XYZ file of C-alpha atoms in Angstrom:
660
model
C 0.514 33.247 29.547
C -1.762 30.267 29.811
C -2.945 29.234 33.302
C -0.193 26.992 34.708
C -2.725 24.336 35.614
C -3.586 23.775 31.916
C 0.047 23.364 30.927
C 0.865 21.406 34.065
C -1.634 18.737 32.982
C 0.586 18.073 29.999
C 3.295 16.600 32.203
C 0.661 14.140 33.413
C -0.208 13.496 29.773
C 3.392 12.449 29.114
C 3.259 9.967 31.982
C 0.052 8.444 30.667
C 1.330 8.257 27.102
C -1.169 10.759 25.675
C 1.586 13.103 24.553
C 5.323 12.938 23.925
C 7.851 15.314 25.508
C 8.317 16.868 22.073
C 4.566 17.602 21.837
C 4.559 19.328 25.216
C 7.684 21.296 24.365
C 5.940 22.558 21.224
C 2.902 23.591 23.277
C 5.087 25.546 25.706
C 6.885 27.168 22.784
C 3.560 28.351 21.316
C 2.548 29.704 24.730
C 5.722 31.816 24.973
C 5.321 33.150 21.426
C 1.806 34.494 21.996
C 0.762 34.707 25.673
C -2.642 36.132 24.624
C -3.552 33.357 22.210
C -6.875 31.530 22.752
C -6.415 29.179 25.698
C -6.921 26.060 23.584
C -4.141 26.864 21.105
C -1.105 25.416 22.968
C -3.075 22.226 23.661
C -4.118 21.999 20.024
C -0.483 22.501 19.004
C 0.536 19.564 21.208
C -2.261 17.390 19.816
C -1.530 18.131 16.141
C 2.139 17.365 16.834
C 1.139 14.018 18.345
C -1.226 13.319 15.443
C 1.604 13.817 12.991
C 3.762 11.332 14.938
C 0.916 8.815 14.686
C 0.814 9.143 10.897
C -1.966 11.730 10.561
C -1.491 14.841 8.454
C -3.731 16.980 10.606
C -6.008 17.184 13.637
C -9.644 17.174 12.574
C -11.418 19.374 15.129
C -14.774 17.897 14.109
C -13.714 14.518 15.499
C -12.104 15.711 18.732
C -14.759 13.998 20.892
C -13.856 10.472 19.753
C -10.174 11.284 20.186
C -10.795 12.512 23.745
C -12.970 9.506 24.590
C -10.170 7.161 23.567
C -7.711 8.925 25.850
C -9.942 9.630 28.857
C -8.711 13.233 28.925
C -9.292 15.825 31.691
C -12.557 17.764 31.612
C -10.720 21.091 31.176
C -9.176 19.781 27.950
C -12.566 18.606 26.716
C -14.032 22.038 27.343
C -11.259 23.790 25.438
C -11.530 21.354 22.516
C -15.309 21.737 22.370
C -14.951 25.511 22.232
C -12.366 25.254 19.448
C -14.508 22.804 17.448
C -17.614 25.003 17.757
C -15.811 28.172 16.581
C -12.497 27.251 14.931
C -12.143 30.638 13.222
C -11.880 32.250 16.655
C -8.425 30.726 16.885
C -7.313 32.961 13.996
C -6.996 35.898 16.393
C -3.502 34.580 17.185
C -0.497 35.157 14.937
C 0.438 31.504 15.581
C -2.376 30.343 13.304
C -3.363 31.299 9.771
C -6.235 30.317 7.537
C -5.299 28.188 4.544
C -6.344 30.976 2.155
C -4.260 33.624 3.961
C -1.308 34.647 1.737
C 0.812 35.374 4.844
C 0.408 31.884 6.328
C 4.097 31.211 5.723
C 4.923 33.032 8.948
C 2.658 30.936 11.196
C 3.539 27.504 12.642
C -0.091 26.305 12.380
C -2.612 26.342 9.533
C -6.409 26.001 9.767
C -8.078 24.552 6.677
C -11.793 24.170 7.352
C -12.006 22.083 10.507
C -8.531 20.598 9.984
C -5.530 21.918 11.910
C -2.069 21.352 10.420
C 1.545 21.936 11.213
C 2.466 24.404 8.489
C 5.090 22.127 6.903
C 2.574 19.330 6.394
C -0.107 21.647 5.062
C 2.448 22.893 2.534
C 3.266 19.323 1.475
C -0.422 18.358 1.152
C -1.192 21.489 -0.858
C 1.765 20.942 -3.211
C 0.953 17.270 -3.786
C -2.694 18.026 -4.505
C -1.786 20.908 -6.822
C 0.832 18.888 -8.753
C -1.473 15.913 -9.256
C -4.409 18.141 -10.212
C -2.306 19.721 -12.953
C -1.433 16.276 -14.287
C -5.072 15.202 -14.271
C -5.784 18.009 -16.735
C -3.015 16.830 -19.083
C -4.805 14.431 -21.415
C -2.437 13.204 -24.110
C -3.579 12.821 -27.690
C -3.733 9.058 -28.136
C -2.026 7.355 -31.058
C -4.197 5.853 -33.807
C -2.152 2.676 -33.243
C -3.225 2.363 -29.592
C -5.978 -0.196 -30.179
C -3.753 -2.308 -32.451
C -0.878 -2.389 -29.988
C -3.183 -3.165 -27.056
C -4.565 -6.116 -29.006
C -1.010 -7.338 -29.626
C -0.046 -7.093 -25.943
C -3.364 -8.496 -24.717
C -4.404 -11.150 -27.241
C -7.817 -12.698 -26.952
C -11.306 -11.300 -27.316
C -12.868 -9.361 -24.470
C -15.333 -11.323 -22.339
C -18.142 -10.140 -20.114
C -15.529 -9.389 -17.451
C -13.134 -6.528 -18.286
C -9.435 -7.232 -18.625
C -8.371 -4.715 -15.979
C -4.719 -4.959 -16.959
C -5.638 -3.843 -20.483
C -7.923 -1.117 -19.075
C -5.075 0.154 -16.899
C -2.714 0.352 -19.879
C -5.298 2.194 -21.985
C -6.009 4.770 -19.256
C -2.294 5.335 -18.700
C -1.635 5.843 -22.407
C -3.835 8.935 -22.493
C -2.781 10.617 -19.253
C 0.189 12.075 -17.408
C -0.765 10.458 -14.105
C -1.983 6.903 -13.426
C -2.526 4.791 -10.329
C -2.627 1.003 -10.719
C -3.695 -0.765 -7.552
C -4.435 -4.357 -6.742
C -3.842 -7.109 -4.222
C -1.085 -9.744 -4.326
C -0.881 -11.710 -7.534
C -3.161 -9.402 -9.528
C -0.390 -8.664 -12.018
C 0.750 -5.134 -11.238
C 4.285 -5.802 -12.468
C 3.064 -7.641 -15.576
C 0.755 -4.749 -16.329
C 3.388 -2.056 -15.993
C 5.903 -3.955 -18.182
C 3.266 -4.245 -20.923
C 2.445 -0.568 -20.409
C 6.078 0.421 -20.854
C 6.257 -1.713 -23.988
C 3.089 -0.008 -25.242
C 4.332 3.524 -24.515
C 7.763 2.849 -26.004
C 6.227 1.311 -29.155
C 3.850 4.217 -29.717
C 6.612 6.733 -29.063
C 9.000 5.020 -31.497
C 6.385 5.439 -34.229
C 6.703 9.207 -33.808
C 10.418 9.690 -33.117
C 13.655 7.698 -33.230
C 14.538 8.687 -29.643
C 13.193 6.200 -27.102
C 11.401 7.344 -23.993
C 13.633 7.890 -20.990
C 12.097 5.554 -18.403
C 13.103 5.231 -14.739
C 11.893 2.672 -12.202
C 11.908 3.224 -8.437
C 10.661 1.852 -5.136
C 10.652 3.248 -1.576
C 13.134 0.730 -0.091
C 16.115 -1.298 -1.235
C 14.278 -4.555 -0.640
C 11.293 -3.442 -2.737
C 13.627 -2.194 -5.470
C 15.507 -5.521 -5.608
C 12.258 -7.482 -5.759
C 10.851 -5.355 -8.580
C 14.140 -5.570 -10.504
C 14.161 -9.365 -10.277
C 10.532 -9.614 -11.377
C 10.651 -7.049 -14.149
C 13.688 -8.592 -15.888
C 11.774 -11.850 -16.388
C 8.675 -10.028 -17.639
C 10.610 -7.986 -20.212
C 12.106 -11.123 -21.758
C 8.583 -12.475 -22.435
C 7.134 -9.203 -23.753
C 5.632 -9.350 -27.277
C 7.184 -6.199 -28.741
C 9.865 -5.486 -31.327
C 13.424 -6.191 -30.251
C 14.527 -2.556 -30.204
C 11.556 -1.677 -28.030
C 12.325 -4.496 -25.621
C 15.942 -3.317 -25.379
C 14.814 0.221 -24.482
C 12.769 -0.881 -21.432
C 15.008 -0.659 -18.347
C 15.099 -3.239 -15.599
C 17.325 -1.223 -13.275
C 15.323 -0.113 -10.206
C 16.510 2.583 -7.803
C 15.323 3.536 -4.376
C 13.521 6.868 -4.280
C 16.335 8.339 -2.176
C 18.926 7.333 -4.764
C 16.738 8.466 -7.677
C 16.251 11.924 -6.182
C 19.856 12.211 -4.987
C 19.514 12.282 -1.205
C 21.870 14.680 0.560
C 23.319 12.969 3.673
C 22.077 14.309 7.035
C 19.494 16.601 5.401
C 15.884 16.308 4.213
C 16.819 17.784 0.831
C 17.549 16.164 -2.519
C 19.772 17.013 -5.458
C 16.773 16.844 -7.820
C 13.977 19.318 -7.138
C 11.897 21.878 -9.050
C 15.068 23.774 -10.023
C 16.955 20.619 -11.021
C 14.319 18.162 -12.346
C 14.893 14.528 -13.131
C 15.956 13.635 -16.671
C 13.155 11.313 -17.656
C 9.926 10.985 -19.626
C 8.245 8.227 -17.569
C 8.626 7.427 -13.871
C 7.214 4.199 -12.421
C 7.113 3.819 -8.619
C 6.298 0.423 -7.127
C 5.031 -0.246 -3.563
C 3.498 3.245 -3.513
C 1.582 2.495 -0.285
C 4.932 2.957 1.510
C 5.402 6.527 0.259
C 4.724 9.214 2.853
C 3.427 12.671 2.007
C 6.791 14.436 2.284
C 8.460 11.984 -0.096
C 5.591 12.231 -2.584
C 5.935 16.008 -2.468
C 9.646 15.704 -3.247
C 8.998 13.297 -6.148
C 6.381 15.554 -7.737
C 8.596 18.622 -7.333
C 11.447 16.877 -9.180
C 9.261 15.538 -11.978
C 9.444 17.388 -15.327
C 6.133 18.961 -16.375
C 5.831 16.750 -19.471
C 6.712 13.461 -17.738
C 4.299 10.632 -16.933
C 4.017 9.341 -13.362
C 2.714 5.816 -12.789
C 2.117 4.576 -9.242
C 1.775 0.859 -8.409
C 0.662 -0.502 -5.073
C -1.852 -2.306 -2.924
C -4.263 0.230 -1.449
C -5.182 -2.138 1.398
C -1.661 -2.532 2.743
C -0.237 -0.622 5.687
C 0.474 3.016 4.970
C 3.879 4.631 5.283
C 5.649 4.788 8.634
C 5.848 8.574 8.312
C 2.805 10.845 8.095
C 0.293 10.420 5.315
C -1.471 7.659 3.376
C -1.074 9.007 -0.140
C -1.967 5.846 -2.064
C -4.933 5.192 0.218
C -6.221 8.743 -0.364
C -5.791 8.384 -4.109
C -7.620 5.025 -4.167
C -10.524 5.697 -1.777
C -13.040 5.210 -4.576
C -11.137 2.579 -6.611
C -13.317 -0.343 -5.526
C -16.410 1.189 -7.143
C -14.584 2.445 -10.227
C -16.524 5.735 -10.487
C -15.816 6.079 -14.181
C -17.707 8.526 -16.343
C -19.878 7.468 -19.259
C -17.385 9.181 -21.586
C -14.479 7.129 -20.187
C -16.486 3.909 -20.481
C -17.374 4.657 -24.096
C -13.752 5.479 -24.958
C -12.506 2.254 -23.345
C -15.131 0.200 -25.185
C -14.037 1.678 -28.511
C -10.316 1.377 -27.729
C -10.050 -1.964 -25.945
C -13.393 -3.713 -26.337
C -13.734 -3.865 -22.537
C -17.138 -2.971 -21.107
C -16.987 -1.284 -17.697
C -20.627 -0.127 -17.497
C -21.007 -1.721 -14.045
C -18.360 0.687 -12.728
C -19.846 3.879 -14.233
C -21.151 6.358 -11.642
C -22.971 9.687 -11.849
C -20.532 11.210 -9.345
C -17.433 10.486 -11.455
C -14.466 12.740 -10.651
C -11.383 13.612 -12.648
C -9.095 11.528 -10.427
C -11.271 8.410 -10.841
C -10.511 8.328 -14.569
C -6.820 7.844 -13.775
C -7.141 4.996 -11.267
C -7.334 1.332 -12.297
C -7.867 -1.512 -9.860
C -6.733 -5.014 -10.840
C -9.338 -7.403 -9.450
C -8.240 -10.957 -10.353
C -5.497 -12.724 -8.390
C -3.366 -15.074 -10.470
C -1.467 -16.259 -7.385
C -4.360 -17.265 -5.153
C -7.036 -19.428 -6.723
C -10.592 -19.844 -5.515
C -9.485 -22.658 -3.194
C -6.573 -20.704 -1.664
C -6.864 -20.283 2.087
C -4.407 -17.358 2.036
C -6.305 -15.501 -0.689
C -9.676 -16.084 0.938
C -8.360 -15.053 4.365
C -6.906 -11.808 2.983
C -10.219 -11.019 1.282
C -12.288 -11.689 4.422
C -9.972 -9.543 6.539
C -10.418 -6.714 4.030
C -14.188 -7.084 4.245
C -13.963 -6.576 8.019
C -16.141 -9.562 8.936
C -14.453 -10.961 12.084
C -16.848 -13.935 12.333
C -16.032 -15.118 8.813
C -12.294 -14.647 9.452
C -12.449 -16.714 12.629
C -14.542 -19.410 10.943
C -12.018 -19.742 8.123
C -9.063 -19.850 10.518
C -10.773 -22.561 12.566
C -10.784 -24.922 9.578
C -7.738 -26.932 8.616
C -6.049 -25.963 5.350
C -3.003 -26.881 3.324
C -1.762 -23.268 3.315
C -2.944 -21.567 6.543
C -2.607 -22.530 10.223
C -3.806 -20.738 13.355
C -2.814 -21.158 16.985
C -5.639 -19.629 19.033
C -3.605 -18.930 22.154
C -0.900 -16.732 23.646
C 2.490 -17.555 22.231
C 4.643 -19.720 24.491
C 8.200 -20.964 24.112
C 7.163 -24.425 22.974
C 4.814 -23.156 20.247
C 7.379 -20.586 19.112
C 10.113 -23.238 18.931
C 7.850 -25.571 16.925
C 7.235 -22.755 14.435
C 10.704 -21.266 14.026
C 12.517 -24.600 13.835
C 10.320 -26.497 11.393
C 7.481 -24.181 10.342
C 4.839 -25.797 12.562
C 4.388 -28.325 9.795
C 2.063 -30.578 11.831
C -0.612 -27.875 11.903
C -1.067 -27.907 8.103
C -2.927 -30.463 6.035
C -0.581 -32.345 3.662
C -0.306 -30.908 0.150
C -0.739 -33.009 -2.951
C 2.787 -32.104 -4.099
C 4.251 -33.313 -0.803
C 5.895 -29.958 -0.005
C 5.688 -28.636 3.540
C 6.313 -25.248 5.177
C 9.790 -24.589 6.561
C 11.271 -22.808 9.549
C 14.778 -21.514 10.220
C 16.332 -24.983 10.611
C 16.161 -25.289 6.818
C 18.519 -22.435 5.942
C 20.965 -23.178 8.778
C 21.311 -26.802 7.722
C 21.589 -25.664 4.092
C 24.623 -23.544 5.047
C 26.481 -26.557 6.397
C 25.399 -28.966 3.697
C 26.201 -26.756 0.711
C 29.376 -25.025 1.978
C 32.099 -24.956 -0.739
C 35.484 -26.466 -0.064
C 38.203 -24.198 1.323
C 39.963 -24.224 -2.069
C 36.823 -23.289 -4.047
C 37.024 -20.127 -6.204
C 35.294 -16.881 -5.151
C 32.462 -17.547 -7.589
C 31.510 -20.681 -5.648
C 31.284 -18.723 -2.407
C 29.182 -16.049 -4.101
C 26.792 -18.743 -5.374
C 26.705 -20.254 -1.867
C 25.913 -16.875 -0.326
C 23.145 -16.289 -2.858
C 21.680 -19.700 -2.060
C 21.878 -18.999 1.669
C 19.969 -15.724 1.280
C 17.310 -17.445 -0.801
C 17.050 -20.316 1.685
C 16.672 -17.849 4.569
C 14.001 -15.945 2.639
C 11.774 -19.024 2.399
C 10.519 -18.340 5.951
C 10.029 -15.159 7.960
C 8.533 -14.523 11.376
C 6.539 -11.269 11.473
C 5.299 -9.250 14.422
C 3.315 -6.071 15.101
C 5.554 -4.253 17.582
C 9.200 -3.370 17.981
C 9.454 -3.731 21.746
C 8.080 -6.088 24.397
C 8.201 -9.887 24.651
C 6.180 -10.229 21.420
C 7.894 -7.363 19.623
C 10.824 -7.717 17.242
C 13.452 -7.154 19.957
C 12.036 -9.700 22.402
C 11.228 -12.319 19.749
C 14.703 -12.064 18.217
C 16.257 -12.819 21.598
C 13.910 -15.775 22.139
C 14.450 -17.198 18.660
C 18.245 -16.909 18.916
C 18.011 -18.846 22.192
C 15.856 -21.555 20.584
C 18.267 -21.953 17.645
C 21.278 -21.985 20.004
C 19.695 -24.669 22.169
C 19.055 -26.722 19.030
C 22.799 -26.371 18.249
C 22.073 -24.613 14.981
C 23.908 -21.374 15.873
C 26.505 -20.308 18.439
C 25.444 -17.075 20.180
C 28.444 -16.886 22.523
C 29.630 -13.965 20.356
C 27.683 -11.037 18.875
C 28.612 -12.082 15.358
C 28.217 -15.738 14.413
C 27.747 -17.616 11.159
C 24.132 -17.659 10.123
C 23.132 -14.426 11.896
C 20.613 -12.569 9.707
C 20.666 -8.767 9.926
C 18.441 -6.008 8.620
C 19.929 -2.639 7.603
C 17.836 0.077 9.253
C 19.370 3.160 7.668
C 20.598 3.939 4.161
C 24.401 3.626 3.870
C 25.447 5.104 0.553
C 29.142 4.413 1.139
C 28.386 0.654 1.211
C 25.566 0.802 -1.301
C 23.144 -0.656 1.262
C 19.632 0.650 1.783
C 17.168 0.592 4.651
C 15.437 -2.810 4.472
C 18.324 -4.776 2.959
C 18.804 -8.195 4.601
C 22.175 -9.946 4.902
C 23.567 -13.125 6.490
C 26.896 -13.491 8.308
C 28.980 -16.199 6.581
C 32.555 -17.481 6.814
C 34.268 -16.887 3.483
C 37.959 -16.729 2.441
C 39.609 -13.326 2.345
C 42.257 -12.182 -0.147
C 44.880 -14.374 1.579
C 42.622 -17.406 1.745
C 41.991 -17.133 5.511
C 38.375 -17.749 6.579
C 36.759 -14.543 7.830
C 33.231 -13.616 8.862
C 31.530 -11.362 6.336
C 27.907 -10.270 5.930
C 26.551 -11.211 2.505
C 23.942 -8.997 0.825
C 22.209 -9.459 -2.528
C 22.155 -6.054 -4.214
C 20.817 -4.851 -7.540
C 23.140 -4.959 -10.516
C 24.133 -1.864 -12.494
C 22.574 -0.632 -15.713
C 24.906 -2.772 -17.846
C 24.420 -5.937 -15.792
C 20.803 -6.382 -14.728
C 21.540 -9.485 -12.621
C 21.775 -9.042 -8.866
C 25.203 -9.203 -7.230
C 26.512 -10.461 -3.886
C 28.301 -7.912 -1.712
C 30.402 -9.066 1.259
C 30.761 -6.525 4.061
C 32.857 -6.621 7.241
C 30.530 -6.675 10.276
C 32.456 -3.768 11.784
C 31.592 -1.597 8.772
C 27.863 -2.027 9.147
C 26.160 0.970 10.714
C 22.603 0.785 12.024
C 21.374 -2.817 11.805
C 19.476 -5.370 13.820
C 19.016 -9.134 13.998
C 16.061 -10.159 11.852
C 14.745 -13.570 12.803
C 11.656 -11.515 13.673
C 10.658 -8.543 11.543
C 7.842 -6.032 12.016
C 5.098 -6.138 9.398
C 5.982 -2.555 8.482
C 9.556 -3.602 7.673
C 8.315 -6.576 5.629
C 6.477 -4.443 3.082
C 7.934 -4.941 -0.350
C 8.958 -8.508 0.528
C 7.401 -11.941 0.032
C 8.214 -15.265 1.631
C 7.218 -18.844 0.867
C 6.095 -19.140 4.474
C 5.207 -16.089 6.576
C 4.255 -16.462 10.253
C 2.616 -13.602 12.167
C 2.860 -13.428 15.969
C 0.498 -10.971 17.717
C 0.664 -9.906 21.374
C -2.004 -10.998 23.861
C -2.859 -7.416 24.826
C -5.056 -5.107 22.750
C -3.225 -2.284 21.002
C -3.959 0.538 18.573
C -1.227 -0.938 16.365
C -3.261 -4.100 15.747
C -5.298 -3.075 12.721
C -7.017 -4.605 9.746
C -4.296 -3.277 7.458
C -1.519 -4.792 9.577
C -3.206 -8.223 9.540
C -3.860 -8.030 5.790
C -0.277 -6.971 5.052
C 1.102 -9.796 7.189
C -1.092 -12.371 5.454
C -0.169 -11.187 1.969
C 3.577 -11.495 2.604
C 3.023 -15.259 2.254
C 3.277 -16.936 -1.124
C 2.536 -20.560 -0.158
C 1.928 -20.874 3.599
C 0.736 -18.541 6.359
C 0.811 -19.156 10.113
C -0.930 -17.006 12.715
C -0.189 -17.126 16.445
C -2.754 -14.983 18.264
C -5.727 -15.269 20.649
C -9.137 -15.055 18.959
C -9.980 -11.783 20.744
C -6.857 -10.109 19.311
C -7.664 -11.321 15.786
C -11.213 -10.011 16.164
C -9.947 -6.620 17.345
C -7.525 -6.310 14.442
C -10.184 -7.168 11.829
C -12.609 -4.632 13.317
C -10.048 -1.824 13.664
C -9.221 -0.251 10.282
C -6.721 2.550 10.048
C -8.156 6.047 9.683
C -5.431 8.587 8.971
C -6.677 12.140 9.169
C -5.947 13.960 5.938
C -7.443 16.532 3.621
C -5.757 15.161 0.532
C -8.699 13.073 -0.684
C -10.977 16.127 -0.413
C -8.958 18.124 -2.923
C -10.145 16.124 -5.942
C -13.849 16.567 -5.492
C -14.477 18.085 -8.923
C -16.888 16.226 -11.172
C -15.528 14.811 -14.431
C -16.603 16.981 -17.312
């Protein structure tokens, strides 16, 4: 049994927020299972449990000192951690811990892999993901002799000194079983993948009459709906034969629905024993995929199927543990292509990528393409420039840009107060922006609430009119969204939603005397398969006629259409039938991933926090299509820019082999 004083300190750690009760309970469990284990082991168990809750896959013993310095931990803990870091293999004397190369590690709750300590379940997931991707990296497909011709058809125009990275991405994907296409907002990820699917389907149809079975997916319902809307338009404009165009699906599923989630379990209907029936799987918004979900996807993927991941490597990582896309794209900025890959691309596409050839090219690098030109944000775009400077991590340049007046970005360098918040949520803080040449101005929530009243159908209007009205209301609401970093506190989602509802009530735009009122926007926070609603879906409470013509309050959601009808549909749901949901005048940046708004406003708290990171700021900025507002003191902005996310993982180390 460990000295009681060592374990007793853990109760103090809970009070100070260093550990959770669950972490301490795990430490005490380890202590009872092996009373003679090295004295540091229960503490390490608690810490790796806490690391997992914070999004890390492991506890890196080599970096324990910086972790301890951040927490101001007791000296006895520092001593134990120093001993463990100096001689990690000494911990293997306990049956609670196994080395990663030990065939019996399945019986131990902890795994040691080099200097990295894992909960066994997460080591298993990391190992399986790395193994599955490594196998796909070795699967080079024999390319069709028509590849160059079809690429020229899909990407007309001669190659210039600058590579066409969309064409490069399609070429790389055509010869492999695994491809990652990353890029910032407006770089054309969706356009690229639609052309890629047209390319793959065309080449396949030259060999066989059966078209490729293609499935499209995204992590959340909101991201799936957005991709489905975008991809339908792109398919219609695709320069391919009619039968090829007809064989490219626009239906997009959530990953949970694709895999066949089993309610109240972590298991899926499709797995290694019951693989998915497909030849190509495309997953959008891959930065939102955690390690466990990626493991499930790869397990359910047929051996001969292609996997194509799309996403922005610089966005926030998944809420759950892991940063899979970030690990896959760690070297994407520099390309790291081999001379052989560069020569093949030059022959196949005419694109010269010599500037991105490196001597240390690895197998994974040859399957990653980064789109580098934004078609949404031009050289004079404040939003695009701000996002780029945040990514570069130069706080001085970020602050200098924010201090200038722009047509598309506005900054309030102060703590948020009721007056400033009201100015923003009612009318979009329009006075803080320079006028645009087109005369259009940013909007707040007054716009959609007035739209509801102005455009309401008559009581005798048919159901189709109310569906069109509901669709318009959802689109009007989506033109503005207030974002925040935290869930709780006065500047978290809960506190801001209360404040905003009060502001709108005082302006006589809503009536909050009841929980449910017309105009209330809600966010679904848990998948509800009985209603066909997914985590992240947004609805608005509206008064619509029921079957007898009586006006009743219903919550309207825009959901994806079925395979036969690609258009989105409006679903009206009784408020009493909705399960876990919350008001969504204010939404966390994490919840906003997969969404875009004409005007996005980000409110940051006045106190420093580990949550305020470069990735959070970048993700908030890039939710905006036309206008971006920031309410935050300069010191908080500076902290966020200078604080990138570092998720401990061993995944990126498992593809260190040189390209041969």
